[in-house]
Structure formats: structure tokens, C-alpha cells
Short mmCIF file of C-alpha atoms in Angstrom, two decimals:
data_model
loop_
_atom_site.label_atom_id
_atom_site.label_comp_id
_atom_site.label_asym_id
_atom_site.label_seq_id
_atom_site.Cartn_x
_atom_site.Cartn_y
_atom_site.Cartn_z
CA MET A 775 39.59 -79.77 -42.04
CA SER A 776 38.58 -79.59 -45.66
CA SER A 777 34.83 -79.69 -45.02
CA PHE A 778 32.84 -76.61 -44.07
CA ASP A 779 32.34 -76.92 -40.30
CA LEU A 780 29.61 -74.73 -38.88
CA SER A 781 30.07 -75.94 -35.32
CA VAL A 782 33.11 -73.71 -34.99
CA ILE A 783 30.71 -70.78 -35.23
CA THR A 784 28.04 -72.04 -32.83
CA GLN A 785 30.69 -72.93 -30.24
CA ASN A 786 32.10 -69.43 -30.32
CA ILE A 787 28.87 -67.43 -30.34
CA PRO A 788 29.44 -65.95 -26.84
CA TRP A 789 32.83 -64.62 -27.94
CA LEU A 790 31.51 -63.17 -31.14
CA TRP A 791 28.49 -61.69 -29.34
CA ALA A 792 30.80 -59.90 -26.90
CA GLY A 793 32.55 -58.32 -29.89
CA MET A 794 29.22 -57.41 -31.49
CA GLN A 795 28.09 -55.69 -28.31
CA LEU A 796 31.10 -53.41 -28.45
CA THR A 797 30.47 -52.72 -32.14
CA ILE A 798 26.83 -51.80 -31.48
CA LEU A 799 27.64 -49.66 -28.45
CA LEU A 800 30.37 -47.80 -30.31
CA THR A 801 28.10 -47.25 -33.33
CA LEU A 802 25.18 -45.91 -31.30
CA LEU A 803 27.32 -43.55 -29.23
CA ALA A 804 29.29 -42.40 -32.29
CA VAL A 805 26.10 -41.68 -34.26
CA ALA A 806 24.44 -39.84 -31.36
CA GLY A 807 27.55 -37.80 -30.53
CA GLY A 808 28.31 -37.20 -34.20
CA ILE A 809 24.82 -35.83 -34.83
CA ILE A 810 25.08 -33.46 -31.85
CA VAL A 811 28.47 -32.18 -33.03
CA GLY A 812 27.14 -32.06 -36.59
CA VAL A 813 24.09 -29.95 -35.70
CA ILE A 814 26.25 -27.49 -33.75
CA LEU A 815 28.71 -27.24 -36.64
CA ALA A 816 25.91 -26.85 -39.20
CA LEU A 817 24.30 -24.03 -37.22
CA CYS A 818 27.71 -22.34 -36.97
CA ARG A 819 28.20 -22.70 -40.72
CA LEU A 820 24.81 -21.16 -41.43
CA SER A 821 25.22 -18.39 -38.89
CA PRO A 822 25.50 -14.85 -40.21
CA TRP A 823 28.59 -14.33 -38.06
CA TRP A 824 31.49 -14.62 -40.48
CA ALA A 825 34.17 -15.92 -38.09
CA LEU A 826 31.95 -18.68 -36.73
CA SER A 827 30.98 -19.80 -40.19
CA ALA A 828 34.61 -19.85 -41.38
CA ALA A 829 35.79 -21.78 -38.32
CA ALA A 830 33.10 -24.42 -38.83
CA LYS A 831 33.99 -24.66 -42.50
CA LEU A 832 37.67 -25.14 -41.68
CA TYR A 833 36.82 -27.85 -39.16
CA VAL A 834 34.61 -29.73 -41.62
CA ASN A 835 37.12 -29.55 -44.46
CA LEU A 836 40.00 -30.58 -42.18
CA PHE A 837 38.29 -33.72 -40.90
CA ARG A 838 36.92 -34.67 -44.27
CA SER A 839 40.45 -34.55 -45.69
CA ILE A 840 42.06 -37.06 -43.33
CA PRO A 841 41.58 -40.83 -43.11
CA LEU A 842 39.49 -42.02 -40.18
CA VAL A 843 42.31 -44.24 -38.97
CA LEU A 844 44.53 -41.19 -38.63
CA ALA A 845 41.87 -39.49 -36.50
CA VAL A 846 41.69 -42.60 -34.32
CA PHE A 847 45.47 -42.63 -33.77
CA TRP A 848 45.55 -38.92 -33.34
CA PHE A 849 42.96 -38.82 -30.56
CA TYR A 850 44.47 -41.93 -28.97
CA PHE A 851 47.70 -40.00 -28.37
CA LEU A 852 46.18 -36.53 -28.07
CA VAL A 853 43.39 -37.07 -25.55
CA PRO A 854 45.70 -38.23 -22.70
CA ILE A 855 47.84 -35.11 -23.29
CA VAL A 856 44.81 -32.81 -23.10
CA THR A 857 43.09 -34.50 -20.15
CA GLY A 858 46.33 -35.26 -18.31
CA HIS A 859 45.55 -38.92 -17.73
CA PRO A 860 44.89 -41.93 -19.95
CA VAL A 861 41.21 -42.44 -20.83
CA GLY A 862 41.56 -45.92 -22.25
CA PRO A 863 41.16 -47.06 -25.84
CA PHE A 864 37.35 -47.13 -25.82
CA TYR A 865 36.88 -43.47 -24.95
CA SER A 866 39.65 -42.28 -27.22
CA VAL A 867 38.13 -44.18 -30.14
CA LEU A 868 34.67 -42.89 -29.29
CA ILE A 869 35.93 -39.29 -29.14
CA ALA A 870 37.70 -39.74 -32.46
CA PHE A 871 34.53 -41.08 -34.08
CA VAL A 872 32.34 -38.31 -32.66
CA PHE A 873 34.63 -35.51 -33.83
CA PHE A 874 35.37 -37.13 -37.17
CA GLU A 875 31.79 -38.08 -38.02
CA GLY A 876 30.56 -34.73 -36.73
CA ALA A 877 32.17 -33.18 -39.79
CA TYR A 878 30.19 -35.46 -42.12
CA PHE A 879 26.95 -35.01 -40.19
CA ALA A 880 27.46 -31.24 -40.30
CA GLU A 881 27.36 -31.30 -44.09
CA ILE A 882 24.28 -33.53 -44.07
CA VAL A 883 22.42 -31.27 -41.66
CA ARG A 884 23.47 -28.12 -43.49
CA SER A 885 22.34 -29.34 -46.89
CA GLY A 886 19.11 -30.58 -45.31
CA ILE A 887 18.31 -27.13 -43.97
CA GLN A 888 19.43 -25.39 -47.15
CA GLY A 889 17.36 -27.83 -49.20
CA VAL A 890 14.17 -26.27 -47.82
CA ARG A 891 12.97 -23.61 -50.24
CA ARG A 892 13.63 -20.11 -48.99
CA GLY A 893 10.02 -19.18 -49.77
CA GLN A 894 8.85 -21.57 -47.06
CA LEU A 895 10.46 -19.41 -44.40
CA SER A 896 9.01 -16.26 -46.00
CA ALA A 897 5.54 -17.81 -46.09
CA ALA A 898 5.75 -18.87 -42.46
CA LEU A 899 6.99 -15.45 -41.36
CA SER A 900 4.32 -13.71 -43.42
CA THR A 901 1.60 -15.40 -41.36
CA GLY A 902 3.09 -13.90 -38.20
CA LEU A 903 5.05 -16.88 -36.91
CA SER A 904 8.25 -15.93 -35.09
CA HIS A 905 11.60 -17.03 -36.51
CA VAL A 906 11.87 -19.82 -33.95
CA GLN A 907 8.32 -21.00 -34.64
CA ALA A 908 8.92 -20.91 -38.39
CA LEU A 909 12.05 -23.04 -37.99
CA ARG A 910 10.35 -25.45 -35.63
CA TYR A 911 7.05 -26.03 -37.42
CA VAL A 912 7.89 -25.37 -41.06
CA VAL A 913 11.61 -25.55 -41.89
CA MET A 914 12.97 -28.27 -39.59
CA PRO A 915 10.32 -30.94 -40.31
CA GLN A 916 11.14 -30.59 -43.99
CA ALA A 917 14.89 -30.48 -43.35
CA ILE A 918 14.75 -33.68 -41.30
CA ARG A 919 12.78 -35.33 -44.06
CA ASN A 920 15.45 -34.21 -46.53
CA MET A 921 18.35 -35.48 -44.51
CA TYR A 922 17.28 -38.62 -42.74
CA PRO A 923 18.02 -41.02 -45.63
CA VAL A 924 21.58 -39.72 -45.74
CA LEU A 925 21.80 -39.87 -41.94
CA VAL A 926 20.86 -43.55 -42.00
CA THR A 927 23.31 -44.28 -44.82
CA ARG A 928 26.09 -42.52 -42.92
CA SER A 929 25.21 -44.46 -39.77
CA ILE A 930 25.58 -47.73 -41.69
CA ILE A 931 29.04 -46.62 -42.79
CA ILE A 932 29.91 -45.83 -39.17
CA PHE A 933 28.73 -49.30 -38.16
CA GLN A 934 31.18 -50.79 -40.65
CA ASP A 935 33.97 -48.38 -39.78
CA THR A 936 33.88 -49.24 -36.08
CA SER A 937 35.96 -52.29 -37.07
CA LEU A 938 38.87 -49.83 -37.10
CA ALA A 939 38.75 -49.95 -33.29
CA PHE A 940 41.17 -52.88 -33.49
CA VAL A 941 44.08 -50.52 -34.22
CA VAL A 942 44.07 -49.39 -30.58
CA GLY A 943 43.50 -52.88 -29.22
CA LEU A 944 39.72 -52.96 -28.79
CA THR A 945 37.89 -56.19 -29.48
CA ASP A 946 34.96 -55.36 -31.73
CA PHE A 947 32.96 -57.90 -33.72
CA LEU A 948 35.49 -58.29 -36.53
CA THR A 949 38.44 -58.43 -34.14
CA SER A 950 36.76 -61.08 -32.00
CA ALA A 951 36.10 -63.09 -35.15
CA ASN A 952 39.75 -62.68 -36.10
CA ILE A 953 40.84 -64.08 -32.75
CA VAL A 954 38.46 -67.04 -33.02
CA ALA A 955 39.60 -67.75 -36.58
CA ASN A 956 43.25 -67.88 -35.55
CA ARG A 957 42.61 -69.93 -32.45
CA GLU A 958 40.40 -72.51 -34.17
CA GLY A 959 42.28 -72.54 -37.44
CA ARG A 960 39.02 -72.18 -39.41
CA PRO A 961 39.23 -68.76 -41.07
CA VAL A 962 36.93 -69.63 -43.98
CA GLU A 963 33.88 -70.43 -41.85
CA ILE A 964 34.42 -67.54 -39.47
CA TYR A 965 35.01 -64.86 -42.11
CA CYS A 966 32.05 -66.10 -44.16
CA PHE A 967 29.89 -65.86 -41.05
CA VAL A 968 31.16 -62.34 -40.30
CA ALA A 969 30.42 -61.25 -43.87
CA VAL A 970 26.89 -62.66 -43.66
CA VAL A 971 26.22 -60.88 -40.36
CA TYR A 972 27.49 -57.51 -41.65
CA PHE A 973 25.53 -57.97 -44.86
CA LEU A 974 22.27 -58.90 -43.12
CA LEU A 975 22.42 -56.02 -40.65
CA CYS A 976 23.35 -53.39 -43.20
CA TYR A 977 20.91 -54.73 -45.77
CA ALA A 978 18.09 -54.76 -43.22
CA ALA A 979 18.86 -51.13 -42.34
CA GLU A 980 18.80 -50.16 -46.03
CA ALA A 981 15.56 -52.05 -46.59
CA GLY A 982 13.96 -50.39 -43.59
CA LEU A 983 15.08 -47.03 -44.89
CA ASN A 984 13.59 -47.64 -48.34
CA LEU A 985 10.33 -48.80 -46.80
CA SER A 986 10.00 -45.71 -44.62
CA LYS A 987 11.08 -43.45 -47.50
CA ARG A 988 8.22 -44.74 -49.60
CA ARG A 989 5.79 -44.14 -46.76
CA VAL A 990 6.71 -40.49 -46.28
CA ALA A 991 7.29 -39.74 -49.98
CA ARG A 992 4.82 -37.13 -51.07
CA MET B 1127 -4.41 1.95 -44.12
CA ILE B 1128 -0.96 1.76 -45.74
CA LYS B 1129 1.34 4.68 -46.31
CA ILE B 1130 4.52 4.16 -48.30
CA ASP B 1131 6.74 7.18 -47.86
CA GLY B 1132 9.90 7.77 -49.90
CA VAL B 1133 11.12 4.18 -49.76
CA CYS B 1134 14.60 3.57 -51.19
CA LYS B 1135 16.35 0.25 -51.32
CA TRP B 1136 19.76 -0.80 -52.59
CA TYR B 1137 21.31 -4.21 -53.20
CA GLY B 1138 24.95 -3.21 -52.77
CA SER B 1139 25.39 -0.30 -55.12
CA HIS B 1140 22.41 -1.23 -57.27
CA GLN B 1141 19.30 0.77 -56.40
CA VAL B 1142 16.13 -1.32 -56.75
CA LEU B 1143 13.60 1.12 -55.28
CA THR B 1144 13.80 4.88 -55.70
CA GLU B 1145 11.68 7.28 -53.67
CA CYS B 1146 8.56 5.12 -53.79
CA SER B 1147 5.54 6.80 -52.22
CA ALA B 1148 1.87 5.82 -52.27
CA SER B 1149 -0.98 5.51 -49.87
CA ILE B 1150 -3.67 2.87 -49.86
CA ALA B 1151 -7.01 3.37 -48.19
CA ARG B 1152 -9.27 0.79 -46.56
CA GLY B 1153 -11.17 -1.27 -49.11
CA GLU B 1154 -9.00 -0.28 -52.05
CA VAL B 1155 -7.75 -2.84 -54.56
CA VAL B 1156 -4.43 -1.55 -55.84
CA VAL B 1157 -2.84 -3.29 -58.79
CA VAL B 1158 0.94 -2.99 -59.08
CA CYS B 1159 2.22 -3.65 -62.58
CA GLY B 1160 5.24 -3.03 -64.69
CA PRO B 1161 8.01 -4.84 -66.57
CA SER B 1162 9.84 -7.66 -64.79
CA GLY B 1163 12.67 -6.43 -62.60
CA SER B 1164 10.92 -3.14 -61.97
CA GLY B 1165 10.77 -3.69 -58.20
CA LYS B 1166 7.07 -4.56 -57.80
CA SER B 1167 7.61 -7.70 -55.71
CA THR B 1168 10.34 -6.06 -53.69
CA LEU B 1169 8.06 -3.14 -52.89
CA ILE B 1170 5.17 -5.24 -51.62
CA LYS B 1171 7.55 -7.43 -49.60
CA CYS B 1172 8.68 -4.23 -47.88
CA ILE B 1173 5.10 -3.69 -46.71
CA ASN B 1174 5.23 -6.70 -44.36
CA GLY B 1175 8.93 -6.46 -43.64
CA LEU B 1176 10.02 -9.55 -45.57
CA GLU B 1177 12.40 -7.21 -47.39
CA SER B 1178 14.24 -4.45 -45.60
CA PHE B 1179 14.86 -1.01 -47.05
CA GLN B 1180 17.43 1.64 -46.25
CA ARG B 1181 15.50 4.91 -46.55
CA GLY B 1182 11.94 6.08 -46.13
CA ASP B 1183 9.18 4.46 -44.10
CA ILE B 1184 6.06 2.36 -44.47
CA VAL B 1185 3.16 2.75 -42.06
CA VAL B 1186 0.62 -0.05 -41.83
CA ASP B 1187 -2.48 0.62 -39.73
CA GLN B 1188 -0.72 3.50 -37.95
CA GLU B 1189 2.33 1.40 -37.12
CA SER B 1190 5.67 2.27 -38.68
CA ILE B 1191 7.69 -0.67 -39.98
CA LYS B 1192 10.89 1.17 -39.10
CA SER B 1193 9.91 2.10 -35.56
CA PRO B 1194 11.78 0.08 -32.94
CA LYS B 1195 8.54 -0.13 -30.96
CA THR B 1196 6.77 -2.05 -33.71
CA LYS B 1197 6.66 -5.79 -33.24
CA ILE B 1198 7.17 -6.98 -36.79
CA TYR B 1199 5.67 -10.41 -36.07
CA LYS B 1200 2.50 -8.80 -34.74
CA LEU B 1201 2.28 -6.58 -37.78
CA ARG B 1202 2.79 -9.51 -40.18
CA SER B 1203 -0.01 -11.45 -38.53
CA ARG B 1204 -2.39 -8.71 -39.69
CA VAL B 1205 -1.02 -8.54 -43.24
CA GLY B 1206 -1.76 -11.58 -45.38
CA MET B 1207 0.54 -12.54 -48.22
CA VAL B 1208 0.08 -14.86 -51.19
CA PHE B 1209 3.16 -15.94 -53.12
CA GLN B 1210 3.79 -16.70 -56.77
CA SER B 1211 4.88 -20.25 -55.95
CA PHE B 1212 2.10 -20.87 -53.35
CA GLU B 1213 4.55 -21.96 -50.63
CA LEU B 1214 2.12 -24.28 -48.93
CA TYR B 1215 3.89 -26.42 -46.34
CA PRO B 1216 4.34 -29.79 -48.09
CA HIS B 1217 4.50 -31.83 -44.89
CA LEU B 1218 1.11 -30.62 -43.63
CA THR B 1219 -2.42 -31.23 -44.90
CA CYS B 1220 -4.46 -28.31 -46.23
CA ILE B 1221 -6.33 -27.96 -42.93
CA GLU B 1222 -3.02 -28.06 -41.01
CA ASN B 1223 -1.56 -25.45 -43.37
CA ILE B 1224 -4.45 -23.15 -42.60
CA THR B 1225 -4.63 -23.77 -38.84
CA LEU B 1226 -0.92 -23.54 -37.99
CA ALA B 1227 -0.60 -19.76 -37.61
CA PRO B 1228 -4.03 -19.17 -35.96
CA GLN B 1229 -3.09 -21.72 -33.28
CA LYS B 1230 0.52 -20.66 -32.76
CA VAL B 1231 0.19 -16.90 -33.23
CA LEU B 1232 -3.39 -16.04 -32.28
CA LYS B 1233 -3.53 -18.87 -29.69
CA ARG B 1234 -6.89 -20.01 -30.96
CA SER B 1235 -8.03 -23.47 -29.97
CA ARG B 1236 -7.59 -26.36 -32.36
CA ASP B 1237 -11.31 -26.87 -32.82
CA GLU B 1238 -12.00 -23.21 -33.43
CA SER B 1239 -9.15 -23.03 -35.98
CA ILE B 1240 -10.38 -26.12 -37.79
CA ASP B 1241 -13.94 -24.79 -37.98
CA ARG B 1242 -12.67 -21.55 -39.43
CA ALA B 1243 -10.41 -23.43 -41.88
CA LYS B 1244 -13.38 -25.45 -43.11
CA THR B 1245 -15.41 -22.30 -43.67
CA LEU B 1246 -12.52 -20.75 -45.61
CA LEU B 1247 -11.98 -23.87 -47.70
CA LYS B 1248 -15.67 -23.73 -48.60
CA GLN B 1249 -15.27 -20.08 -49.53
CA VAL B 1250 -12.47 -20.93 -51.99
CA GLY B 1251 -14.39 -23.94 -53.31
CA LEU B 1252 -12.25 -26.69 -51.84
CA SER B 1253 -14.40 -28.20 -49.07
CA ALA B 1254 -13.58 -31.74 -50.11
CA HIS B 1255 -9.82 -31.31 -50.02
CA GLY B 1256 -9.04 -30.41 -46.40
CA ALA B 1257 -7.35 -33.68 -45.54
CA LYS B 1258 -5.19 -33.74 -48.66
CA TYR B 1259 -1.55 -32.77 -48.90
CA PRO B 1260 -0.56 -29.90 -51.20
CA SER B 1261 1.16 -32.23 -53.69
CA GLN B 1262 -2.19 -33.95 -54.27
CA LEU B 1263 -3.72 -30.70 -55.54
CA SER B 1264 -3.39 -28.80 -58.81
CA GLY B 1265 -1.57 -25.48 -58.87
CA GLY B 1266 -4.80 -23.51 -58.92
CA GLN B 1267 -6.14 -25.45 -55.96
CA GLN B 1268 -2.90 -24.96 -54.05
CA GLN B 1269 -3.03 -21.23 -54.60
CA ARG B 1270 -6.62 -21.11 -53.35
CA VAL B 1271 -5.56 -22.97 -50.20
CA ALA B 1272 -2.74 -20.45 -49.81
CA ILE B 1273 -5.29 -17.64 -49.98
CA ALA B 1274 -7.40 -19.40 -47.35
CA ARG B 1275 -4.29 -19.78 -45.18
CA SER B 1276 -3.72 -16.02 -45.25
CA LEU B 1277 -7.39 -15.24 -44.63
CA ALA B 1278 -7.39 -17.47 -41.55
CA MET B 1279 -5.43 -14.75 -39.73
CA ASP B 1280 -8.26 -12.26 -40.38
CA PRO B 1281 -5.85 -9.82 -42.03
CA LEU B 1282 -6.53 -6.11 -42.47
CA VAL B 1283 -4.93 -6.21 -45.88
CA MET B 1284 -3.90 -8.90 -48.34
CA LEU B 1285 -0.75 -8.72 -50.46
CA PHE B 1286 -0.57 -10.81 -53.63
CA ASP B 1287 2.80 -11.34 -55.31
CA GLU B 1288 2.08 -12.47 -58.88
CA PRO B 1289 -0.45 -15.04 -57.65
CA THR B 1290 -1.23 -16.46 -61.07
CA SER B 1291 2.18 -16.29 -62.79
CA ALA B 1292 3.12 -19.86 -61.95
CA LEU B 1293 -0.21 -21.32 -63.04
CA ASP B 1294 -1.27 -23.09 -66.21
CA PRO B 1295 -3.64 -20.89 -68.23
CA GLU B 1296 -6.73 -22.98 -67.47
CA MET B 1297 -6.22 -22.53 -63.72
CA ILE B 1298 -5.74 -18.78 -63.68
CA ASN B 1299 -9.43 -17.96 -63.62
CA GLU B 1300 -10.33 -20.13 -60.65
CA VAL B 1301 -7.78 -18.17 -58.60
CA LEU B 1302 -8.80 -14.80 -60.03
CA ASP B 1303 -12.46 -15.56 -59.25
CA VAL B 1304 -11.60 -16.10 -55.60
CA MET B 1305 -9.66 -12.83 -55.60
CA VAL B 1306 -12.54 -10.97 -57.25
CA ASP B 1307 -14.95 -12.29 -54.60
CA LEU B 1308 -12.53 -11.17 -51.94
CA ALA B 1309 -12.24 -7.70 -53.47
CA ARG B 1310 -16.02 -7.36 -53.67
CA SER B 1311 -16.32 -8.37 -50.01
CA GLY B 1312 -14.39 -5.20 -49.19
CA MET B 1313 -10.92 -6.59 -48.48
CA THR B 1314 -8.05 -4.14 -48.90
CA MET B 1315 -5.72 -5.68 -51.46
CA VAL B 1316 -2.37 -4.91 -53.06
CA VAL B 1317 -1.88 -7.14 -56.07
CA VAL B 1318 1.23 -7.48 -58.20
CA THR B 1319 -0.07 -8.98 -61.43
CA HIS B 1320 -0.05 -8.83 -65.18
CA GLU B 1321 -3.71 -9.88 -65.30
CA MET B 1322 -5.14 -6.67 -66.67
CA GLY B 1323 -8.59 -8.25 -66.85
CA PHE B 1324 -8.55 -8.56 -63.07
CA ALA B 1325 -7.40 -4.95 -62.74
CA GLN B 1326 -10.25 -3.76 -64.92
CA ARG B 1327 -12.87 -5.82 -63.10
CA VAL B 1328 -12.14 -4.89 -59.49
CA GLY B 1329 -9.04 -2.67 -59.40
CA THR B 1330 -9.49 0.79 -57.95
CA ARG B 1331 -5.99 2.03 -58.65
CA VAL B 1332 -2.89 1.14 -60.59
CA LEU B 1333 0.69 1.70 -59.54
CA PHE B 1334 2.83 1.39 -62.64
CA MET B 1335 6.48 0.77 -61.83
CA ASP B 1336 9.56 0.82 -63.99
CA ALA B 1337 13.19 0.52 -62.89
CA GLY B 1338 12.34 0.89 -59.19
CA VAL B 1339 10.26 4.03 -59.63
CA ILE B 1340 6.48 4.42 -59.31
CA VAL B 1341 5.91 6.05 -62.68
CA GLU B 1342 2.12 6.33 -62.55
CA ASP B 1343 -0.34 6.16 -59.66
CA ARG B 1344 -3.83 6.57 -61.07
CA ALA B 1345 -7.37 5.26 -61.07
CA CYS B 1346 -7.66 2.02 -63.04
CA SER B 1347 -9.97 3.31 -65.72
CA GLU B 1348 -7.79 6.35 -66.41
CA PHE B 1349 -4.65 4.27 -66.58
CA PHE B 1350 -5.98 1.86 -69.16
CA ASP B 1351 -7.70 4.51 -71.28
CA ARG B 1352 -5.05 7.20 -71.22
CA PRO B 1353 -1.68 6.09 -69.87
CA GLU B 1354 0.42 9.20 -69.33
CA SER B 1355 3.94 7.94 -69.76
CA ASP B 1356 5.56 6.39 -72.81
CA ARG B 1357 6.79 3.58 -70.64
CA ALA B 1358 3.28 2.67 -69.51
CA ARG B 1359 2.01 2.86 -73.09
CA ALA B 1360 4.80 0.54 -74.27
CA PHE B 1361 4.12 -1.84 -71.39
CA LEU B 1362 0.37 -1.95 -72.03
CA SER B 1363 0.76 -2.58 -75.73
CA SER B 1364 3.23 -5.40 -75.06
CA ILE B 1365 0.71 -6.99 -72.68
CA VAL B 1366 -2.15 -6.68 -75.12
CA ARG B 1367 -0.09 -8.20 -77.90
CA ARG B 1368 0.52 -11.22 -75.73
#
């Protein structure tokens, strides 16, 4: 019992992998959905229509002022009321993540677009490009370049935050590790392994980001 | 070619252009000068509709900017503009900067656009730099690429908004030389600048502006020899002293 026993990890890999699959699935769907909601919110915020802009601003500030765990609980109880039938913990957590992270992505997208010098749009329009063409060929490529490092960083945070899924009874990577640790009575090995896995994945994502940033830096 | 007729513009309650009128004929090189904040840049940005104005009208090549029938994008494609801060697209190479609008607006083929871009780069003395990105070039080189980018649309008229103000002194002449060549080739040009040497070399007329008003509209030689207004005299002496 006192020695560090790695076999407890290798024996439980299938369990832990099942948890990791849920973590990855939840992260990917949350990031994709969050970006879609974020782009819509950002366009509303930047729209010249006052009411739309104010509504988007209220939404963003509201969600950025509450803890994620509250949003998870909130949607867990709210969604069945709205839809009229239970949707299960996975979908309620996913919806909570998408709406919550959408607020953060909205700010990233908005600052990315606003970070492009106003003169770039003027220059593009002055050559006869239409507004849509100017956005597509001149403004957006630069905006995406501005915002993608922050998008990746935010996605890494989401990856870590998906461990909150346990509060509604989902078995993500951390939760599955928790179960294994209790069952086997070897928390030290298991939690060390979990830390190493989280570290390696997040560090690899950061390293990849830095590498690609250097390549496009001009 | 261009007729500016009683243009007035307000930002809120602050009037930035007051009853501005002038007409510019084909082949003329009109220099717009005046103290900063006098409305020069605003006025030339009205000519291609980058700035709106509340009263008056501007007619470019028989098309009124204000008329609902005018397609502003079409009109802009025939009016080139060069900006103080170059505004090359940083994510595109020089060739791509120059070929973007010809391909997307004029629907020219890629090959045709590239050939034309190479010719223009040669004209501005930058043949060797087509594949480079703007950040790899000096300010003077960037501005020359920006001029080539505007010329690629075969514009009827070129607008220059303080094209040398953001440049280091040693780079000003390489840009002015390109502009002088362009003027001598017969291009119609409206140039906001403080480079009085340029005005004296190729300028045909001067519009002197102060506080949103065109104070003097006269032939270049007359303006420099015998400015009529006190304001123009004060402005000229301040420029010479610099």
C-alpha cells in the first residue's frame, strides 16, 4: 500500500478512457456551439441597431457575472421546464456550456473585429469592394488572426471546466478517476495520473499555439 | 471631371465643411492645403463617399454621389485613393494587395491581374518586392505599393490624403517622384499635402482651406507668389519656416 503502484492505472485504463471520451466530446461541442453563439452575439453588439447591441451587451455581462457551476445548475432545472420533458444531464450541461461560453467568445470575436484598423475597411471600400467583400477578404482574415490565440486559450479553459459535469451526475474524465480512486483505494496514483494527463494535453495545445503563432507572425 | 457643389457637413452641431465648391477638370493636379483640422481630408473623402455629407452634392464623371441611382461601389472603383497610413493589407503579399480588387470587382483573371500588378510595381520601382509582405517593406515602399494598388483599377482620378505625412524625411522624395511621374502622365489628381515643392513642380491649382471653408482656389503660381488672404499668407510663412 505504501509503494507507488502504477498497475492500478493500467488496469483501469478502459474506465478512464470512457470518462475522457465524454470530456473530449463535451469540450468539442461546447467550443463549436460557443463560437457560433459568440459570433452571433458579437455581430449583434457591433450592429448599428441600438436595441440589438444593448441586448447582446446585457447577455454578455449577465453570463460573465455568474459562476459556471450556477449556469450548469440553472440550465439543468430550466431546460426541462422550457422543453416540457427532461433532456438528460448531458444535453443540459452542453446547453449550459454553449450559452455560458458564448458570452466569453462574443467578447473575443468582438475585440478581434474591432482590433482591425478602421482604415483597412476604408482602403478596401475605396478600391470598389463591396462591404461584404471588404469584410470577407480584408477585415475577417485579420480579425481571425487577432483572435485565434485567445480562442485556443479559452478552449483549453473549457476543456478543464468540463470537469464540472460531475455536479449533475455525468462521468467525465476526472469523475471516472474519482470513482476508480475510491474503489481501488489508491488516490495518490490516480490523481497524479489525472494531473499528468491534463497537464500534457493542455501544455501540448499551448505549445502548438505558440508554434503556429510564430509561423503567422508578421 | 469632378464638381463639388456647396458641400456642407456637420459632426453633431460642429460644422466641419461649409459651402465647399470647386470643379476639377481632366488632367488637373489640384493641391489641397491648409492648417490641420481645416477639413481637407474630410473633403476629399467625400469625393469617393467614404465620408457622408448633409448638404450639397459632388458629381464625379457625370454621376452624382447623392443620387439614389448611383452605385457607390462602382463609382469608388473608378476613383483611386491613397491614405496617409498606407493601409496595405498586412495578411497579403504586395502582388495580392494589388490584384485583390481587380479580380473581385473588375472580374479580371488572376493571370491578367498579376501581369498588370507586375507592370505597376515596375512603374513604382519595386519589381523585386512583389512576393513580400507589407511589413517587410519600408514606409516609402509601402506607400508606393499602395499607389500601385489604386492604379490597378485604372482610375479616372486619384485622391491622395497626406500621402507623405507618415513617412521619414528620407523616404518622402521616392513617393513624391512616383506622384510627379503620375501627374506628368496626365492623371487627374487631388492631393492633400503640405509638400509645397510638389505643388510647385506639378500642381495646376491650389485649394486653400481653413476652418472648413475653401478660402482660396487659384492657379499654383499665383497662390505661392501672391496669396490673397491673410490666413493663406500666415499658413505659407509657417510652412516655409519649418
